[in-house]
Each structure stands twice: as C-alpha cells, then as structure tokens.
Amino acid sequence: MTWARDDAKLDRVRALMGEHDLDTLVVRAPDNVLYLTNFWGMKGYDACVFPREGEPILICLEASEEDAARTAWTTDVRYVKGYAEDDPRPVPARTLDAALAAAEGRIGLELTMGTQASDRMVGEPTTFTKGWFDAWPGAADAMAVLNPARAVKTAQEIERVRLANAICAAAMEHVRGELRLGMSESEAAAIWQAFVHGQGTGWEGKVDLAFGFSLVWAGEGIKTFTATSNLPVVEGEPVLFEIWVCADGYWADHTKLLCVGELRDDYRELEAGLTEVYERAIAHCKPGASFAELDRIVRDGIASIGYAGQPTHPICHGVGARAHEPPYAHQAGGGELAEGMVLAIEPGCYWPGGGGLRLEDNFLITGAGAEKLSPFPDGVVRV
C-alpha cells in the first residue's frame, strides 16, 4: 500500500520547528523515520534529515531501494552500503556520515525519546549509540517537536490506526471461535497471532505487513507484568488478551476478555465495578479535559471498589506510530486532551496471587467526546 504524502502532518511538524527555532530534525528511530517519510525500514539503519524548508532526505540501505521507491514520500533518497569494500566500519557509521553531510543549521535530535517502535523486521530494533549523539554538539531535543506533533493525528493517520484496530478485533473474533477448555495460554496466543499475521497482511488491500504481539493469561495467570505461559483455560474464569497489532507501522493496543461458560460470581462483581470506572473515564475524555484529572478519576474509582494503589501500569497513553507514545495521563504531569488524539484507556484490578481484570480499547477524541475504535466488545465476552 502506498499512501499519499500527508502534508497536514508535515506542515504541523514544520510549524512546531519554527516555534522551537529548529532548522533541521535528524531522526533514527524507525517510528520517527516512518512518521516523516512513510518509509518503514528493515533493520533500523536508516535516518531522515528533515529541514524546516526544503525537501526531506531519507537515508537508507541500498538493499531497501525498492521499498523506498514504492513507499517513501521524499524524492531525495541517499543510499548507504550494507558492506563497503573501501569502508570496514559498521553500517550506522555510514548513516551518520550521510546525515552529517545533509543537515544544516540548528539541529534537533531524539534526545529524550523513552521508547521506540521496532523496524519492519519487528523484533530487534537498532538502538542509538553514543557516537551518534557525540557527533552533534549543541543539538536540541527534537522530541519537543515530535511529541506534540505525533499526539494529534491527521485524517490519514486515523485511517491507518482504524485498520490496525479492525485487524485486532477480527483476530479476537477468530480466537473466540477456537478457544476451548484445557487449551493453554500460549496456544490461544498463537491462534490470535497467526490470524493477525496471516489475514492482516493484505487486509482490505491496504496493509503490506501486519504483526501481532500478545500477552495471554488465563484465570490465576492474570497479573500486571508476567509472560504468557501454558496455564490452561478454565471454565468460568476469564482469559485476558493484552494485544497489539502493527499494520505498516501504525498500531492498535487492546485488552480483551473471553470466558468459556458462565463467568464466576467474584469475577462478575469485579467486572461490574471496573466497568463503571472505565465508563467514567471515557465520559471525561473530551477536548480540553485534564490528563491529570483523568488519572485521578480512574485511580480514585479503583480505590472505591477496593483496589487502592492499582494498577501499577499507566491508565491512559497515546497510540499511533508506537503502541505506547505520548501523551500519558499522570497526576505529576499536565496537559489537556485535544481533538484528533488517539488514546488507549486501560483501568485494571488484580488479585494477590493472580487473577483480575483489565478493560482497554483505543479511542479517537472528537468534538463530541471519545469514539471507540474497536468493534470488539469491552468486558468479558462469553465463548
């Protein structure tokens, strides 16, 4: 799928560069290269030199020439060799040389980027080296531009996030039809992931490549931070799917719940209380609403149903070219919700020793409030 150049996005970036007195952004994180050029690289050896005025420059491996020609918005593409007989250095050194030759004026680098999305190989992101940063003395922080730019989505970005949400939901409908008593968490996860990769790739003729990432926990295996194991699906206990879909670099982040048979009474009680908290949080999400207040609403609500101090994970974050990106709802921070943001809202309650529930979907902030993006239901869905 080749997307038309998203001028609304690029114009916003340039306007913010002007506000921060930056002449050029130099980015290496795969999600920022994708954001500025629509090129999603294979190994993270690529970079973009993005001037406030003039044509952006994509720097990528010669082996990626075909992908760059098909997908990249910029017409100025400069290639580096994966192996050069006359240069024994590793590839990133040649990427750095090309970026230094192209960048001018006051430079912005990704100095305070907490996480980055993977490259198109999706599994081994290439990380920054000290030499990359040392080569740009006096550089400013590009994230002061990129974070607010990325927080508000353009129409094209919203369409791409909707595609990831649709694939994520369809995979849940598929696993809903396959889940059985005694099946292991890992088997359930494999069914979901296989659908995402197998059916999501080529989805509606608009997705070149889709990958799924999951944590699947059954009953007492439900915890805040632990890996999928081989615990069995048990009648009356929920199976929690903490799931991400990446569709050509744009993401969905959901938590969905299935149950074989009638949900146990203690889980039903927890579901009712947590749903009330979730619905109050969603109702709060309108343009101009406080992020700090959103965090308070969720955490005070969770405390009121007997789970003070929970959850240990964030209760709201942005979704776009990463599964987790700014803005975050946190009482130590500020900021307000704005129209065009896409947010994951995710309150959760967990029992000592294992078990509990989490509700999570992606929401587009509109003038009328929060629009749920996934067609798959929230709450515990019976199999």
PDB file of N, CA and C in Angstrom, residues 128-223:
ATOM      1  N   PHE A 128      20.302   3.502  19.651  1.00  0.00           N
ATOM      2  CA  PHE A 128      21.230   4.603  19.456  1.00  0.00           C
ATOM      3  C   PHE A 128      22.594   4.289  20.091  1.00  0.00           C
ATOM      4  N   THR A 129      23.631   4.859  19.535  1.00  0.00           N
ATOM      5  CA  THR A 129      24.975   4.716  20.104  1.00  0.00           C
ATOM      6  C   THR A 129      25.480   6.084  20.560  1.00  0.00           C
ATOM      7  N   LYS A 130      26.422   6.055  21.462  1.00  0.00           N
ATOM      8  CA  LYS A 130      26.991   7.299  21.972  1.00  0.00           C
ATOM      9  C   LYS A 130      27.616   8.116  20.852  1.00  0.00           C
ATOM     10  N   GLY A 131      28.223   7.430  19.896  1.00  0.00           N
ATOM     11  CA  GLY A 131      28.862   8.147  18.803  1.00  0.00           C
ATOM     12  C   GLY A 131      27.885   8.971  17.988  1.00  0.00           C
ATOM     13  N   TRP A 132      26.648   8.490  17.844  1.00  0.00           N
ATOM     14  CA  TRP A 132      25.632   9.235  17.099  1.00  0.00           C
ATOM     15  C   TRP A 132      25.378  10.581  17.770  1.00  0.00           C
ATOM     16  N   PHE A 133      25.197  10.585  19.090  1.00  0.00           N
ATOM     17  CA  PHE A 133      24.900  11.825  19.807  1.00  0.00           C
ATOM     18  C   PHE A 133      26.116  12.734  19.896  1.00  0.00           C
ATOM     19  N   ASP A 134      27.303  12.147  20.100  1.00  0.00           N
ATOM     20  CA  ASP A 134      28.514  12.956  20.215  1.00  0.00           C
ATOM     21  C   ASP A 134      28.818  13.718  18.930  1.00  0.00           C
ATOM     22  N   ALA A 135      28.311  13.226  17.804  1.00  0.00           N
ATOM     23  CA  ALA A 135      28.616  13.858  16.512  1.00  0.00           C
ATOM     24  C   ALA A 135      27.848  15.158  16.297  1.00  0.00           C
ATOM     25  N   TRP A 136      26.905  15.475  17.200  1.00  0.00           N
ATOM     26  CA  TRP A 136      26.061  16.661  17.020  1.00  0.00           C
ATOM     27  C   TRP A 136      26.154  17.569  18.254  1.00  0.00           C
ATOM     28  N   PRO A 137      27.315  18.176  18.516  1.00  0.00           N
ATOM     29  CA  PRO A 137      27.436  19.022  19.718  1.00  0.00           C
ATOM     30  C   PRO A 137      26.450  20.193  19.662  1.00  0.00           C
ATOM     31  N   GLY A 138      25.811  20.427  20.807  1.00  0.00           N
ATOM     32  CA  GLY A 138      24.879  21.544  20.891  1.00  0.00           C
ATOM     33  C   GLY A 138      23.509  21.272  20.308  1.00  0.00           C
ATOM     34  N   ALA A 139      23.218  20.021  19.925  1.00  0.00           N
ATOM     35  CA  ALA A 139      21.912  19.711  19.348  1.00  0.00           C
ATOM     36  C   ALA A 139      20.811  19.903  20.377  1.00  0.00           C
ATOM     37  N   ALA A 140      19.648  20.340  19.902  1.00  0.00           N
ATOM     38  CA  ALA A 140      18.471  20.483  20.752  1.00  0.00           C
ATOM     39  C   ALA A 140      17.667  19.180  20.733  1.00  0.00           C
ATOM     40  N   ASP A 141      16.596  19.152  21.511  1.00  0.00           N
ATOM     41  CA  ASP A 141      15.774  17.943  21.622  1.00  0.00           C
ATOM     42  C   ASP A 141      14.647  17.973  20.599  1.00  0.00           C
ATOM     43  N   ALA A 142      14.718  17.077  19.637  1.00  0.00           N
ATOM     44  CA  ALA A 142      13.679  17.002  18.605  1.00  0.00           C
ATOM     45  C   ALA A 142      12.334  16.555  19.163  1.00  0.00           C
ATOM     46  N   MET A 143      12.335  15.899  20.324  1.00  0.00           N
ATOM     47  CA  MET A 143      11.081  15.397  20.870  1.00  0.00           C
ATOM     48  C   MET A 143      10.158  16.528  21.319  1.00  0.00           C
ATOM     49  N   ALA A 144      10.710  17.709  21.562  1.00  0.00           N
ATOM     50  CA  ALA A 144       9.854  18.863  21.866  1.00  0.00           C
ATOM     51  C   ALA A 144       8.969  19.219  20.676  1.00  0.00           C
ATOM     52  N   VAL A 145       9.393  18.811  19.481  1.00  0.00           N
ATOM     53  CA  VAL A 145       8.596  18.992  18.264  1.00  0.00           C
ATOM     54  C   VAL A 145       7.773  17.740  17.974  1.00  0.00           C
ATOM     55  N   LEU A 146       8.423  16.571  18.015  1.00  0.00           N
ATOM     56  CA  LEU A 146       7.782  15.346  17.553  1.00  0.00           C
ATOM     57  C   LEU A 146       6.683  14.854  18.492  1.00  0.00           C
ATOM     58  N   ASN A 147       6.864  15.008  19.799  1.00  0.00           N
ATOM     59  CA  ASN A 147       5.821  14.533  20.714  1.00  0.00           C
ATOM     60  C   ASN A 147       4.492  15.260  20.509  1.00  0.00           C
ATOM     61  N   PRO A 148       4.458  16.599  20.526  1.00  0.00           N
ATOM     62  CA  PRO A 148       3.164  17.257  20.293  1.00  0.00           C
ATOM     63  C   PRO A 148       2.641  17.065  18.877  1.00  0.00           C
ATOM     64  N   ALA A 149       3.546  16.963  17.900  1.00  0.00           N
ATOM     65  CA  ALA A 149       3.083  16.723  16.529  1.00  0.00           C
ATOM     66  C   ALA A 149       2.407  15.367  16.420  1.00  0.00           C
ATOM     67  N   ARG A 150       3.031  14.340  16.983  1.00  0.00           N
ATOM     68  CA  ARG A 150       2.501  12.990  16.887  1.00  0.00           C
ATOM     69  C   ARG A 150       1.266  12.781  17.745  1.00  0.00           C
ATOM     70  N   ALA A 151       1.075  13.592  18.779  1.00  0.00           N
ATOM     71  CA  ALA A 151      -0.052  13.398  19.703  1.00  0.00           C
ATOM     72  C   ALA A 151      -1.391  13.605  19.023  1.00  0.00           C
ATOM     73  N   VAL A 152      -1.460  14.512  18.052  1.00  0.00           N
ATOM     74  CA  VAL A 152      -2.709  14.794  17.338  1.00  0.00           C
ATOM     75  C   VAL A 152      -2.600  14.187  15.944  1.00  0.00           C
ATOM     76  N   LYS A 153      -3.528  13.303  15.628  1.00  0.00           N
ATOM     77  CA  LYS A 153      -3.447  12.552  14.385  1.00  0.00           C
ATOM     78  C   LYS A 153      -4.132  13.285  13.238  1.00  0.00           C
ATOM     79  N   THR A 154      -3.589  13.096  12.051  1.00  0.00           N
ATOM     80  CA  THR A 154      -4.234  13.581  10.833  1.00  0.00           C
ATOM     81  C   THR A 154      -5.284  12.571  10.377  1.00  0.00           C
ATOM     82  N   ALA A 155      -6.055  12.949   9.370  1.00  0.00           N
ATOM     83  CA  ALA A 155      -7.075  12.041   8.844  1.00  0.00           C
ATOM     84  C   ALA A 155      -6.448  10.750   8.337  1.00  0.00           C
ATOM     85  N   GLN A 156      -5.294  10.855   7.678  1.00  0.00           N
ATOM     86  CA  GLN A 156      -4.644   9.642   7.182  1.00  0.00           C
ATOM     87  C   GLN A 156      -4.195   8.756   8.332  1.00  0.00           C
ATOM     88  N   GLU A 157      -3.625   9.344   9.363  1.00  0.00           N
ATOM     89  CA  GLU A 157      -3.171   8.550  10.498  1.00  0.00           C
ATOM     90  C   GLU A 157      -4.340   7.846  11.181  1.00  0.00           C
ATOM     91  N   ILE A 158      -5.458   8.531  11.306  1.00  0.00           N
ATOM     92  CA  ILE A 158      -6.635   7.921  11.919  1.00  0.00           C
ATOM     93  C   ILE A 158      -7.096   6.730  11.088  1.00  0.00           C
ATOM     94  N   GLU A 159      -7.074   6.856   9.772  1.00  0.00           N
ATOM     95  CA  GLU A 159      -7.444   5.736   8.915  1.00  0.00           C
ATOM     96  C   GLU A 159      -6.509   4.555   9.137  1.00  0.00           C
ATOM     97  N   ARG A 160      -5.230   4.822   9.305  1.00  0.00           N
ATOM     98  CA  ARG A 160      -4.268   3.740   9.487  1.00  0.00           C
ATOM     99  C   ARG A 160      -4.413   3.074  10.852  1.00  0.00           C
ATOM    100  N   VAL A 161      -4.707   3.865  11.883  1.00  0.00           N
ATOM    101  CA  VAL A 161      -4.975   3.283  13.199  1.00  0.00           C
ATOM    102  C   VAL A 161      -6.262   2.457  13.163  1.00  0.00           C
ATOM    103  N   ARG A 162      -7.264   2.923  12.423  1.00  0.00           N
ATOM    104  CA  ARG A 162      -8.505   2.145  12.291  1.00  0.00           C
ATOM    105  C   ARG A 162      -8.239   0.783  11.652  1.00  0.00           C
ATOM    106  N   LEU A 163      -7.353   0.723  10.676  1.00  0.00           N
ATOM    107  CA  LEU A 163      -7.012  -0.556  10.056  1.00  0.00           C
ATOM    108  C   LEU A 163      -6.411  -1.507  11.088  1.00  0.00           C
ATOM    109  N   ALA A 164      -5.484  -1.006  11.903  1.00  0.00           N
ATOM    110  CA  ALA A 164      -4.879  -1.856  12.932  1.00  0.00           C
ATOM    111  C   ALA A 164      -5.932  -2.326  13.928  1.00  0.00           C
ATOM    112  N   ASN A 165      -6.861  -1.430  14.299  1.00  0.00           N
ATOM    113  CA  ASN A 165      -7.938  -1.805  15.217  1.00  0.00           C
ATOM    114  C   ASN A 165      -8.843  -2.866  14.615  1.00  0.00           C
ATOM    115  N   ALA A 166      -9.146  -2.734  13.338  1.00  0.00           N
ATOM    116  CA  ALA A 166     -10.026  -3.710  12.681  1.00  0.00           C
ATOM    117  C   ALA A 166      -9.379  -5.093  12.644  1.00  0.00           C
ATOM    118  N   ILE A 167      -8.092  -5.154  12.346  1.00  0.00           N
ATOM    119  CA  ILE A 167      -7.386  -6.441  12.324  1.00  0.00           C
ATOM    120  C   ILE A 167      -7.372  -7.052  13.718  1.00  0.00           C
ATOM    121  N   CYS A 168      -7.095  -6.219  14.715  1.00  0.00           N
ATOM    122  CA  CYS A 168      -7.033  -6.685  16.102  1.00  0.00           C
ATOM    123  C   CYS A 168      -8.362  -7.298  16.532  1.00  0.00           C
ATOM    124  N   ALA A 169      -9.466  -6.618  16.194  1.00  0.00           N
ATOM    125  CA  ALA A 169     -10.799  -7.105  16.559  1.00  0.00           C
ATOM    126  C   ALA A 169     -11.155  -8.380  15.809  1.00  0.00           C
ATOM    127  N   ALA A 170     -10.830  -8.445  14.518  1.00  0.00           N
ATOM    128  CA  ALA A 170     -11.138  -9.645  13.740  1.00  0.00           C
ATOM    129  C   ALA A 170     -10.384 -10.852  14.274  1.00  0.00           C
ATOM    130  N   ALA A 171      -9.156 -10.638  14.725  1.00  0.00           N
ATOM    131  CA  ALA A 171      -8.393 -11.739  15.306  1.00  0.00           C
ATOM    132  C   ALA A 171      -9.034 -12.226  16.604  1.00  0.00           C
ATOM    133  N   MET A 172      -9.614 -11.292  17.380  1.00  0.00           N
ATOM    134  CA  MET A 172     -10.325 -11.708  18.593  1.00  0.00           C
ATOM    135  C   MET A 172     -11.571 -12.513  18.257  1.00  0.00           C
ATOM    136  N   GLU A 173     -12.311 -12.100  17.238  1.00  0.00           N
ATOM    137  CA  GLU A 173     -13.478 -12.890  16.824  1.00  0.00           C
ATOM    138  C   GLU A 173     -13.054 -14.292  16.394  1.00  0.00           C
ATOM    139  N   HIS A 174     -11.906 -14.385  15.732  1.00  0.00           N
ATOM    140  CA  HIS A 174     -11.415 -15.690  15.295  1.00  0.00           C
ATOM    141  C   HIS A 174     -11.074 -16.574  16.491  1.00  0.00           C
ATOM    142  N   VAL A 175     -10.306 -16.039  17.447  1.00  0.00           N
ATOM    143  CA  VAL A 175      -9.904 -16.863  18.588  1.00  0.00           C
ATOM    144  C   VAL A 175     -11.111 -17.173  19.469  1.00  0.00           C
ATOM    145  N   ARG A 176     -12.112 -16.295  19.468  1.00  0.00           N
ATOM    146  CA  ARG A 176     -13.346 -16.561  20.205  1.00  0.00           C
ATOM    147  C   ARG A 176     -13.993 -17.862  19.705  1.00  0.00           C
ATOM    148  N   GLY A 177     -13.909 -18.109  18.435  1.00  0.00           N
ATOM    149  CA  GLY A 177     -14.481 -19.328  17.878  1.00  0.00           C
ATOM    150  C   GLY A 177     -13.624 -20.560  18.074  1.00  0.00           C
ATOM    151  N   GLU A 178     -12.364 -20.375  18.483  1.00  0.00           N
ATOM    152  CA  GLU A 178     -11.437 -21.502  18.602  1.00  0.00           C
ATOM    153  C   GLU A 178     -11.116 -21.868  20.043  1.00  0.00           C
ATOM    154  N   LEU A 179     -11.387 -20.983  20.988  1.00  0.00           N
ATOM    155  CA  LEU A 179     -10.975 -21.205  22.374  1.00  0.00           C
ATOM    156  C   LEU A 179     -11.720 -22.392  22.975  1.00  0.00           C
ATOM    157  N   ARG A 180     -10.994 -23.254  23.700  1.00  0.00           N
ATOM    158  CA  ARG A 180     -11.577 -24.450  24.301  1.00  0.00           C
ATOM    159  C   ARG A 180     -11.027 -24.648  25.714  1.00  0.00           C
ATOM    160  N   LEU A 181     -11.809 -25.319  26.550  1.00  0.00           N
ATOM    161  CA  LEU A 181     -11.338 -25.691  27.884  1.00  0.00           C
ATOM    162  C   LEU A 181     -10.076 -26.544  27.760  1.00  0.00           C
ATOM    163  N   GLY A 182      -9.116 -26.264  28.642  1.00  0.00           N
ATOM    164  CA  GLY A 182      -7.869 -27.017  28.643  1.00  0.00           C
ATOM    165  C   GLY A 182      -6.821 -26.499  27.689  1.00  0.00           C
ATOM    166  N   MET A 183      -7.209 -25.649  26.735  1.00  0.00           N
ATOM    167  CA  MET A 183      -6.228 -25.043  25.837  1.00  0.00           C
ATOM    168  C   MET A 183      -5.280 -24.171  26.663  1.00  0.00           C
ATOM    169  N   SER A 184      -4.012 -24.162  26.313  1.00  0.00           N
ATOM    170  CA  SER A 184      -3.052 -23.356  27.074  1.00  0.00           C
ATOM    171  C   SER A 184      -3.089 -21.900  26.633  1.00  0.00           C
ATOM    172  N   GLU A 185      -2.625 -21.039  27.529  1.00  0.00           N
ATOM    173  CA  GLU A 185      -2.498 -19.622  27.187  1.00  0.00           C
ATOM    174  C   GLU A 185      -1.693 -19.436  25.909  1.00  0.00           C
ATOM    175  N   SER A 186      -0.585 -20.163  25.795  1.00  0.00           N
ATOM    176  CA  SER A 186       0.288 -19.980  24.636  1.00  0.00           C
ATOM    177  C   SER A 186      -0.386 -20.444  23.345  1.00  0.00           C
ATOM    178  N   GLU A 187      -1.207 -21.496  23.414  1.00  0.00           N
ATOM    179  CA  GLU A 187      -1.945 -21.934  22.231  1.00  0.00           C
ATOM    180  C   GLU A 187      -2.958 -20.868  21.800  1.00  0.00           C
ATOM    181  N   ALA A 188      -3.664 -20.288  22.757  1.00  0.00           N
ATOM    182  CA  ALA A 188      -4.622 -19.232  22.443  1.00  0.00           C
ATOM    183  C   ALA A 188      -3.910 -18.037  21.827  1.00  0.00           C
ATOM    184  N   ALA A 189      -2.744 -17.689  22.384  1.00  0.00           N
ATOM    185  CA  ALA A 189      -1.970 -16.574  21.843  1.00  0.00           C
ATOM    186  C   ALA A 189      -1.542 -16.857  20.409  1.00  0.00           C
ATOM    187  N   ALA A 190      -1.124 -18.099  20.143  1.00  0.00           N
ATOM    188  CA  ALA A 190      -0.662 -18.458  18.798  1.00  0.00           C
ATOM    189  C   ALA A 190      -1.789 -18.364  17.777  1.00  0.00           C
ATOM    190  N   ILE A 191      -2.996 -18.740  18.171  1.00  0.00           N
ATOM    191  CA  ILE A 191      -4.146 -18.638  17.266  1.00  0.00           C
ATOM    192  C   ILE A 191      -4.393 -17.180  16.905  1.00  0.00           C
ATOM    193  N   TRP A 192      -4.357 -16.314  17.921  1.00  0.00           N
ATOM    194  CA  TRP A 192      -4.584 -14.885  17.683  1.00  0.00           C
ATOM    195  C   TRP A 192      -3.489 -14.299  16.795  1.00  0.00           C
ATOM    196  N   GLN A 193      -2.239 -14.593  17.128  1.00  0.00           N
ATOM    197  CA  GLN A 193      -1.125 -14.030  16.373  1.00  0.00           C
ATOM    198  C   GLN A 193      -1.113 -14.523  14.936  1.00  0.00           C
ATOM    199  N   ALA A 194      -1.436 -15.786  14.722  1.00  0.00           N
ATOM    200  CA  ALA A 194      -1.436 -16.335  13.363  1.00  0.00           C
ATOM    201  C   ALA A 194      -2.473 -15.634  12.494  1.00  0.00           C
ATOM    202  N   PHE A 195      -3.628 -15.329  13.068  1.00  0.00           N
ATOM    203  CA  PHE A 195      -4.648 -14.620  12.296  1.00  0.00           C
ATOM    204  C   PHE A 195      -4.155 -13.224  11.919  1.00  0.00           C
ATOM    205  N   VAL A 196      -3.555 -12.514  12.869  1.00  0.00           N
ATOM    206  CA  VAL A 196      -3.096 -11.155  12.590  1.00  0.00           C
ATOM    207  C   VAL A 196      -2.098 -11.146  11.447  1.00  0.00           C
ATOM    208  N   HIS A 197      -1.095 -12.008  11.528  1.00  0.00           N
ATOM    209  CA  HIS A 197      -0.049 -12.015  10.510  1.00  0.00           C
ATOM    210  C   HIS A 197      -0.562 -12.586   9.190  1.00  0.00           C
ATOM    211  N   GLY A 198      -1.360 -13.667   9.286  1.00  0.00           N
ATOM    212  CA  GLY A 198      -1.814 -14.335   8.078  1.00  0.00           C
ATOM    213  C   GLY A 198      -2.911 -13.606   7.336  1.00  0.00           C
ATOM    214  N   GLN A 199      -3.890 -13.076   8.086  1.00  0.00           N
ATOM    215  CA  GLN A 199      -5.010 -12.387   7.457  1.00  0.00           C
ATOM    216  C   GLN A 199      -4.839 -10.871   7.449  1.00  0.00           C
ATOM    217  N   GLY A 200      -4.114 -10.341   8.425  1.00  0.00           N
ATOM    218  CA  GLY A 200      -3.914  -8.890   8.472  1.00  0.00           C
ATOM    219  C   GLY A 200      -2.999  -8.387   7.375  1.00  0.00           C
ATOM    220  N   THR A 201      -2.006  -9.194   6.997  1.00  0.00           N
ATOM    221  CA  THR A 201      -1.161  -8.844   5.863  1.00  0.00           C
ATOM    222  C   THR A 201      -2.010  -8.902   4.595  1.00  0.00           C
ATOM    223  N   GLY A 202      -2.133  -7.764   3.929  1.00  0.00           N
ATOM    224  CA  GLY A 202      -3.008  -7.663   2.771  1.00  0.00           C
ATOM    225  C   GLY A 202      -4.425  -7.218   3.102  1.00  0.00           C
ATOM    226  N   TRP A 203      -4.682  -6.851   4.344  1.00  0.00           N
ATOM    227  CA  TRP A 203      -6.025  -6.510   4.817  1.00  0.00           C
ATOM    228  C   TRP A 203      -6.651  -5.408   3.960  1.00  0.00           C
ATOM    229  N   GLU A 204      -7.792  -5.710   3.366  1.00  0.00           N
ATOM    230  CA  GLU A 204      -8.553  -4.771   2.527  1.00  0.00           C
ATOM    231  C   GLU A 204      -7.709  -4.160   1.403  1.00  0.00           C
ATOM    232  N   GLY A 205      -6.628  -4.808   1.053  1.00  0.00           N
ATOM    233  CA  GLY A 205      -5.745  -4.271   0.027  1.00  0.00           C
ATOM    234  C   GLY A 205      -4.987  -3.031   0.471  1.00  0.00           C
ATOM    235  N   LYS A 206      -4.954  -2.768   1.781  1.00  0.00           N
ATOM    236  CA  LYS A 206      -4.359  -1.536   2.295  1.00  0.00           C
ATOM    237  C   LYS A 206      -3.178  -1.770   3.230  1.00  0.00           C
ATOM    238  N   VAL A 207      -2.866  -3.016   3.566  1.00  0.00           N
ATOM    239  CA  VAL A 207      -1.811  -3.309   4.538  1.00  0.00           C
ATOM    240  C   VAL A 207      -0.793  -4.245   3.902  1.00  0.00           C
ATOM    241  N   ASP A 208       0.439  -3.777   3.792  1.00  0.00           N
ATOM    242  CA  ASP A 208       1.507  -4.618   3.255  1.00  0.00           C
ATOM    243  C   ASP A 208       1.944  -5.687   4.243  1.00  0.00           C
ATOM    244  N   LEU A 209       2.004  -5.323   5.526  1.00  0.00           N
ATOM    245  CA  LEU A 209       2.554  -6.231   6.532  1.00  0.00           C
ATOM    246  C   LEU A 209       1.893  -5.960   7.871  1.00  0.00           C
ATOM    247  N   ALA A 210       1.361  -7.007   8.499  1.00  0.00           N
ATOM    248  CA  ALA A 210       0.765  -6.899   9.829  1.00  0.00           C
ATOM    249  C   ALA A 210       1.411  -7.916  10.759  1.00  0.00           C
ATOM    250  N   PHE A 211       1.733  -7.466  11.961  1.00  0.00           N
ATOM    251  CA  PHE A 211       2.262  -8.325  13.007  1.00  0.00           C
ATOM    252  C   PHE A 211       1.402  -8.178  14.249  1.00  0.00           C
ATOM    253  N   GLY A 212       1.299  -9.255  15.019  1.00  0.00           N
ATOM    254  CA  GLY A 212       0.593  -9.214  16.285  1.00  0.00           C
ATOM    255  C   GLY A 212       1.518  -9.528  17.441  1.00  0.00           C
ATOM    256  N   PHE A 213       1.288  -8.866  18.578  1.00  0.00           N
ATOM    257  CA  PHE A 213       2.045  -9.091  19.801  1.00  0.00           C
ATOM    258  C   PHE A 213       1.036  -9.314  20.920  1.00  0.00           C
ATOM    259  N   SER A 214       1.290 -10.279  21.778  1.00  0.00           N
ATOM    260  CA  SER A 214       0.264 -10.602  22.773  1.00  0.00           C
ATOM    261  C   SER A 214       0.867 -11.042  24.094  1.00  0.00           C
ATOM    262  N   LEU A 215       0.132 -10.752  25.162  1.00  0.00           N
ATOM    263  CA  LEU A 215       0.258 -11.424  26.452  1.00  0.00           C
ATOM    264  C   LEU A 215      -1.107 -12.040  26.717  1.00  0.00           C
ATOM    265  N   VAL A 216      -1.155 -13.342  26.879  1.00  0.00           N
ATOM    266  CA  VAL A 216      -2.423 -14.023  27.121  1.00  0.00           C
ATOM    267  C   VAL A 216      -2.318 -14.746  28.457  1.00  0.00           C
ATOM    268  N   TRP A 217      -3.282 -14.449  29.350  1.00  0.00           N
ATOM    269  CA  TRP A 217      -3.282 -15.013  30.695  1.00  0.00           C
ATOM    270  C   TRP A 217      -4.642 -15.622  30.981  1.00  0.00           C
ATOM    271  N   ALA A 218      -4.656 -16.803  31.543  1.00  0.00           N
ATOM    272  CA  ALA A 218      -5.899 -17.497  31.877  1.00  0.00           C
ATOM    273  C   ALA A 218      -6.082 -17.550  33.393  1.00  0.00           C
ATOM    274  N   GLY A 219      -7.229 -17.062  33.869  1.00  0.00           N
ATOM    275  CA  GLY A 219      -7.583 -17.184  35.280  1.00  0.00           C
ATOM    276  C   GLY A 219      -6.523 -16.661  36.218  1.00  0.00           C
ATOM    277  N   GLU A 220      -5.964 -17.545  37.023  1.00  0.00           N
ATOM    278  CA  GLU A 220      -4.978 -17.117  38.017  1.00  0.00           C
ATOM    279  C   GLU A 220      -3.686 -16.620  37.376  1.00  0.00           C
ATOM    280  N   GLY A 221      -3.520 -16.813  36.090  1.00  0.00           N
ATOM    281  CA  GLY A 221      -2.348 -16.285  35.397  1.00  0.00           C
ATOM    282  C   GLY A 221      -2.430 -14.801  35.132  1.00  0.00           C
ATOM    283  N   ILE A 222      -3.595 -14.184  35.347  1.00  0.00           N
ATOM    284  CA  ILE A 222      -3.765 -12.752  35.072  1.00  0.00           C
ATOM    285  C   ILE A 222      -3.010 -11.939  36.118  1.00  0.00           C
ATOM    286  N   LYS A 223      -2.004 -11.212  35.670  1.00  0.00           N
ATOM    287  CA  LYS A 223      -1.181 -10.355  36.525  1.00  0.00           C
ATOM    288  C   LYS A 223      -0.789  -9.135  35.707  1.00  0.00           C
TER     289      LYS A 223
END
